Amino acid sequence: DAGVIQSPRHEVTEMGQEVTLRCKPISGHDYLFWYRQTMMRGLELLIYFNNNVPIDDSGMPEDRFSAKMPNASFSTLKIQPSEPRDSAVYFCASSLGRFSGNTIYFGEGSWLTVV
Amino acid sequence: SQKIEQNSEALNIQEGKTATLTCNYTNYSPAYLQWYRQDPGRGPVFLLLIRENEKEKRKERLKVTFDTTLKQSLFHITASQPADSATYLCALEKTSYDKVIFGPGTSLSVIP
Protein backbone atom coordinates (compact mmCIF):
# COMPACT_ATOMS: atom_id res chain seq x y z
CA ASP A 1 0.00 0.00 0.00
CA ALA A 2 1.18 3.54 -0.74
CA GLY A 3 0.37 4.80 2.72
CA VAL A 4 -1.63 7.91 3.56
CA ILE A 5 -1.40 10.36 0.69
CA GLN A 6 -1.79 14.07 1.20
CA SER A 7 -1.87 16.99 -1.21
CA PRO A 8 -0.62 19.57 -1.66
CA ARG A 9 2.69 19.04 0.10
CA HIS A 10 3.33 22.77 0.26
CA GLU A 11 0.93 25.68 -0.08
CA VAL A 12 1.57 29.38 0.19
CA THR A 13 -1.52 31.53 0.09
CA GLU A 14 -2.60 35.04 0.89
CA MET A 15 -4.67 35.89 3.91
CA GLY A 16 -8.37 35.65 3.15
CA GLN A 17 -8.03 32.96 0.51
CA GLU A 18 -9.65 29.54 0.74
CA VAL A 19 -7.36 26.59 1.34
CA THR A 20 -8.30 22.98 0.67
CA LEU A 21 -6.13 20.13 1.87
CA ARG A 22 -6.74 16.63 0.58
CA CYS A 23 -6.16 13.17 1.97
CA LYS A 24 -6.41 9.59 0.79
CA PRO A 25 -6.25 7.16 3.72
CA ILE A 26 -4.85 3.66 3.62
CA SER A 27 -7.32 1.33 1.95
CA GLY A 28 -9.39 -0.58 4.49
CA HIS A 29 -8.75 1.80 7.37
CA ASP A 30 -11.97 2.93 8.99
CA TYR A 31 -10.64 5.82 11.07
CA LEU A 32 -9.31 9.05 9.61
CA PHE A 33 -7.74 11.87 11.58
CA TRP A 34 -6.70 15.43 10.84
CA TYR A 35 -3.90 16.81 13.03
CA ARG A 36 -2.19 20.19 13.01
CA GLN A 37 1.41 20.64 14.16
CA THR A 38 3.07 23.88 15.23
CA MET A 39 6.13 24.62 17.30
CA MET A 40 4.03 26.28 19.98
CA ARG A 41 1.21 23.77 20.31
CA GLY A 42 2.72 20.53 19.06
CA LEU A 43 0.53 17.94 17.36
CA GLU A 44 -3.15 18.70 17.91
CA LEU A 45 -6.09 16.54 16.89
CA LEU A 46 -8.57 18.64 14.92
CA ILE A 47 -11.21 16.11 13.93
CA TYR A 48 -11.63 12.41 13.32
CA PHE A 49 -14.00 10.26 11.28
CA ASN A 50 -15.18 6.70 11.66
CA ASN A 51 -16.56 5.07 8.53
CA ASN A 52 -16.80 8.50 6.87
CA VAL A 53 -18.83 9.99 9.73
CA PRO A 54 -17.34 12.84 11.79
CA ILE A 55 -17.15 11.66 15.39
CA ASP A 56 -15.35 14.42 17.27
CA ASP A 57 -14.60 17.88 15.90
CA SER A 58 -13.91 19.50 19.25
CA GLY A 59 -10.36 20.28 18.16
CA MET A 60 -11.40 22.38 15.17
CA PRO A 61 -10.22 25.87 16.13
CA GLU A 62 -13.16 27.84 14.74
CA ASP A 63 -15.87 27.99 12.13
CA ARG A 64 -13.37 28.88 9.44
CA PHE A 65 -12.28 25.24 9.51
CA SER A 66 -14.38 22.46 8.04
CA ALA A 67 -13.72 18.84 7.12
CA LYS A 68 -15.55 16.34 5.00
CA MET A 69 -15.20 12.70 4.10
CA PRO A 70 -17.52 11.96 1.18
CA ASN A 71 -16.27 8.38 0.82
CA ALA A 72 -13.89 5.91 2.37
CA SER A 73 -10.96 6.95 0.20
CA PHE A 74 -11.06 10.74 0.35
CA SER A 75 -11.21 13.53 2.88
CA THR A 76 -10.74 17.29 2.75
CA LEU A 77 -9.88 19.93 5.30
CA LYS A 78 -10.90 23.41 4.27
CA ILE A 79 -9.97 26.77 5.76
CA GLN A 80 -12.03 29.74 4.63
CA PRO A 81 -10.94 32.48 5.00
CA SER A 82 -7.34 31.66 5.88
CA GLU A 83 -5.32 33.74 8.35
CA PRO A 84 -1.57 33.94 9.04
CA ARG A 85 -2.05 32.10 12.35
CA ASP A 86 -3.27 29.07 10.40
CA SER A 87 0.28 28.54 9.13
CA ALA A 88 1.27 25.05 10.25
CA VAL A 89 1.80 21.52 9.06
CA TYR A 90 -1.45 19.64 8.65
CA PHE A 91 -1.28 15.87 8.90
CA CYS A 92 -3.86 13.39 7.80
CA ALA A 93 -3.68 9.96 9.41
CA SER A 94 -5.64 6.72 9.38
CA SER A 95 -5.97 3.58 11.46
CA LEU A 96 -7.65 0.23 11.34
CA GLY A 97 -10.15 -0.35 14.09
CA ARG A 98 -10.92 1.58 17.20
CA PHE A 99 -8.27 3.10 19.40
CA SER A 100 -7.02 0.85 22.16
CA GLY A 101 -3.59 0.67 20.74
CA ASN A 102 -4.19 0.58 17.02
CA THR A 103 -1.31 2.13 15.11
CA ILE A 104 -1.96 5.51 13.56
CA TYR A 105 -0.38 5.92 10.12
CA PHE A 106 0.47 9.47 9.14
CA GLY A 107 0.84 11.10 5.77
CA GLU A 108 3.80 13.31 5.00
CA GLY A 109 1.86 16.45 5.81
CA SER A 110 0.72 19.58 4.02
CA TRP A 111 2.89 22.58 4.85
CA LEU A 112 0.67 25.66 4.84
CA THR A 113 1.96 29.21 4.90
CA VAL A 114 -0.55 32.06 4.97
CA VAL A 115 0.98 35.47 4.24
CA SER B 1 -5.41 20.15 34.18
CA GLN B 2 -4.78 17.27 31.81
CA LYS B 3 -1.48 17.26 29.99
CA ILE B 4 1.43 15.25 28.64
CA GLU B 5 5.00 16.36 29.22
CA GLN B 6 8.21 15.19 27.61
CA ASN B 7 11.83 16.21 28.14
CA SER B 8 11.63 19.97 27.72
CA GLU B 9 15.16 20.31 26.41
CA ALA B 10 16.71 18.69 23.39
CA LEU B 11 18.78 15.66 24.26
CA ASN B 12 22.35 15.36 22.94
CA ILE B 13 24.23 12.13 23.54
CA GLN B 14 27.37 10.45 22.32
CA GLU B 15 27.14 7.63 19.82
CA GLY B 16 27.06 4.25 21.53
CA LYS B 17 25.46 5.54 24.72
CA THR B 18 21.91 4.86 25.88
CA ALA B 19 19.37 7.61 25.30
CA THR B 20 16.51 7.85 27.79
CA LEU B 21 13.46 9.93 26.98
CA THR B 22 10.67 10.67 29.45
CA CYS B 23 6.92 10.99 29.01
CA ASN B 24 4.85 12.13 32.00
CA TYR B 25 1.11 12.60 32.06
CA THR B 26 -1.43 13.92 34.54
CA ASN B 27 -5.10 13.24 35.03
CA TYR B 28 -5.32 10.58 32.33
CA SER B 29 -5.92 6.86 32.70
CA PRO B 30 -4.58 5.45 29.46
CA ALA B 31 -4.87 1.77 28.70
CA TYR B 32 -2.11 2.10 26.09
CA LEU B 33 0.84 4.32 25.42
CA GLN B 34 2.64 4.58 22.11
CA TRP B 35 5.94 6.03 20.95
CA TYR B 36 6.47 7.57 17.53
CA ARG B 37 9.49 8.87 15.69
CA GLN B 38 9.35 12.00 13.54
CA ASP B 39 12.08 13.06 11.14
CA PRO B 40 12.27 16.65 9.84
CA GLY B 41 9.72 17.26 7.12
CA ARG B 42 8.03 13.90 7.63
CA GLY B 43 5.02 12.54 9.44
CA PRO B 44 5.34 10.61 12.71
CA VAL B 45 6.06 6.90 12.40
CA PHE B 46 4.94 4.32 14.96
CA LEU B 47 7.66 2.56 16.96
CA LEU B 48 6.27 0.77 19.99
CA LEU B 49 3.10 0.26 21.98
CA ILE B 50 2.87 -0.74 25.62
CA ARG B 51 -0.25 -1.71 27.53
CA GLU B 52 -1.10 -0.63 31.06
CA ASN B 53 -0.58 -4.17 32.37
CA GLU B 54 2.88 -4.40 30.80
CA LYS B 55 5.84 -3.04 32.69
CA GLU B 56 8.31 -3.24 29.84
CA LYS B 57 8.40 -3.79 26.09
CA ARG B 58 11.44 -4.33 23.87
CA LYS B 59 12.08 -4.14 20.14
CA GLU B 60 15.64 -4.51 18.94
CA ARG B 61 17.57 -1.59 20.52
CA LEU B 62 14.40 0.04 21.85
CA LYS B 63 12.89 -0.44 25.28
CA VAL B 64 9.80 1.17 26.74
CA THR B 65 8.58 1.09 30.32
CA PHE B 66 5.17 2.13 31.60
CA ASP B 67 4.50 2.96 35.24
CA THR B 68 0.82 3.77 35.77
CA THR B 69 1.45 4.65 39.41
CA LEU B 70 4.03 7.28 38.55
CA LYS B 71 2.10 8.15 35.38
CA GLN B 72 5.29 7.90 33.41
CA SER B 73 6.80 6.10 30.44
CA LEU B 74 10.50 5.88 29.69
CA PHE B 75 11.84 5.25 26.20
CA HIS B 76 15.37 3.91 25.88
CA ILE B 77 17.56 3.57 22.82
CA THR B 78 20.62 1.47 23.54
CA ALA B 79 23.85 1.63 21.53
CA SER B 80 22.58 4.84 19.97
CA GLN B 81 23.57 5.78 16.43
CA PRO B 82 23.54 9.09 14.53
CA ALA B 83 20.65 7.65 12.48
CA ASP B 84 18.57 7.65 15.68
CA SER B 85 18.60 11.46 15.65
CA ALA B 86 14.98 12.58 15.38
CA THR B 87 12.08 13.85 17.45
CA TYR B 88 10.31 11.24 19.55
CA LEU B 89 6.67 11.65 20.52
CA CYS B 90 4.68 9.76 23.09
CA ALA B 91 0.97 9.30 22.54
CA LEU B 92 -1.83 7.98 24.68
CA GLU B 93 -5.54 7.57 24.90
CA LYS B 94 -6.97 9.86 27.53
CA THR B 95 -9.08 6.98 28.76
CA SER B 96 -9.98 3.63 27.26
CA TYR B 97 -11.49 3.97 23.80
CA ASP B 98 -10.91 7.71 23.79
CA LYS B 99 -9.05 9.66 21.14
CA VAL B 100 -5.26 9.61 21.00
CA ILE B 101 -3.32 12.71 21.94
CA PHE B 102 0.38 13.39 21.53
CA GLY B 103 3.04 14.85 23.74
CA PRO B 104 5.16 17.80 22.56
CA GLY B 105 8.08 15.55 21.59
CA THR B 106 11.76 15.39 22.50
CA SER B 107 14.47 16.18 19.99
CA LEU B 108 17.33 13.69 20.17
CA SER B 109 20.73 14.25 18.58
CA VAL B 110 23.27 11.45 18.59
CA ILE B 111 26.76 12.83 18.11
CA PRO B 112 29.33 10.67 16.29
CSV table of C-alpha atoms in Angstrom, one decimal, chain A residues 43-106:
chain,number,residue,atom,x,y,z
A,43,LEU,CA,0.5,17.9,17.4
A,44,GLU,CA,-3.1,18.7,17.9
A,45,LEU,CA,-6.1,16.5,16.9
A,46,LEU,CA,-8.6,18.6,14.9
A,47,ILE,CA,-11.2,16.1,13.9
A,48,TYR,CA,-11.6,12.4,13.3
A,49,PHE,CA,-14.0,10.3,11.3
A,50,ASN,CA,-15.2,6.7,11.7
A,51,ASN,CA,-16.6,5.1,8.5
A,52,ASN,CA,-16.8,8.5,6.9
A,53,VAL,CA,-18.8,10.0,9.7
A,54,PRO,CA,-17.3,12.8,11.8
A,55,ILE,CA,-17.2,11.7,15.4
A,56,ASP,CA,-15.4,14.4,17.3
A,57,ASP,CA,-14.6,17.9,15.9
A,58,SER,CA,-13.9,19.5,19.3
A,59,GLY,CA,-10.4,20.3,18.2
A,60,MET,CA,-11.4,22.4,15.2
A,61,PRO,CA,-10.2,25.9,16.1
A,62,GLU,CA,-13.2,27.8,14.7
A,63,ASP,CA,-15.9,28.0,12.1
A,64,ARG,CA,-13.4,28.9,9.4
A,65,PHE,CA,-12.3,25.2,9.5
A,66,SER,CA,-14.4,22.5,8.0
A,67,ALA,CA,-13.7,18.8,7.1
A,68,LYS,CA,-15.6,16.3,5.0
A,69,MET,CA,-15.2,12.7,4.1
A,70,PRO,CA,-17.5,12.0,1.2
A,71,ASN,CA,-16.3,8.4,0.8
A,72,ALA,CA,-13.9,5.9,2.4
A,73,SER,CA,-11.0,6.9,0.2
A,74,PHE,CA,-11.1,10.7,0.3
A,75,SER,CA,-11.2,13.5,2.9
A,76,THR,CA,-10.7,17.3,2.7
A,77,LEU,CA,-9.9,19.9,5.3
A,78,LYS,CA,-10.9,23.4,4.3
A,79,ILE,CA,-10.0,26.8,5.8
A,80,GLN,CA,-12.0,29.7,4.6
A,81,PRO,CA,-10.9,32.5,5.0
A,82,SER,CA,-7.3,31.7,5.9
A,83,GLU,CA,-5.3,33.7,8.3
A,84,PRO,CA,-1.6,33.9,9.0
A,85,ARG,CA,-2.0,32.1,12.4
A,86,ASP,CA,-3.3,29.1,10.4
A,87,SER,CA,0.3,28.5,9.1
A,88,ALA,CA,1.3,25.1,10.2
A,89,VAL,CA,1.8,21.5,9.1
A,90,TYR,CA,-1.5,19.6,8.6
A,91,PHE,CA,-1.3,15.9,8.9
A,92,CYS,CA,-3.9,13.4,7.8
A,93,ALA,CA,-3.7,10.0,9.4
A,94,SER,CA,-5.6,6.7,9.4
A,95,SER,CA,-6.0,3.6,11.5
A,96,LEU,CA,-7.7,0.2,11.3
A,97,GLY,CA,-10.2,-0.3,14.1
A,98,ARG,CA,-10.9,1.6,17.2
A,99,PHE,CA,-8.3,3.1,19.4
A,100,SER,CA,-7.0,0.8,22.2
A,101,GLY,CA,-3.6,0.7,20.7
A,102,ASN,CA,-4.2,0.6,17.0
A,103,THR,CA,-1.3,2.1,15.1
A,104,ILE,CA,-2.0,5.5,13.6
A,105,TYR,CA,-0.4,5.9,10.1
A,106,PHE,CA,0.5,9.5,9.1
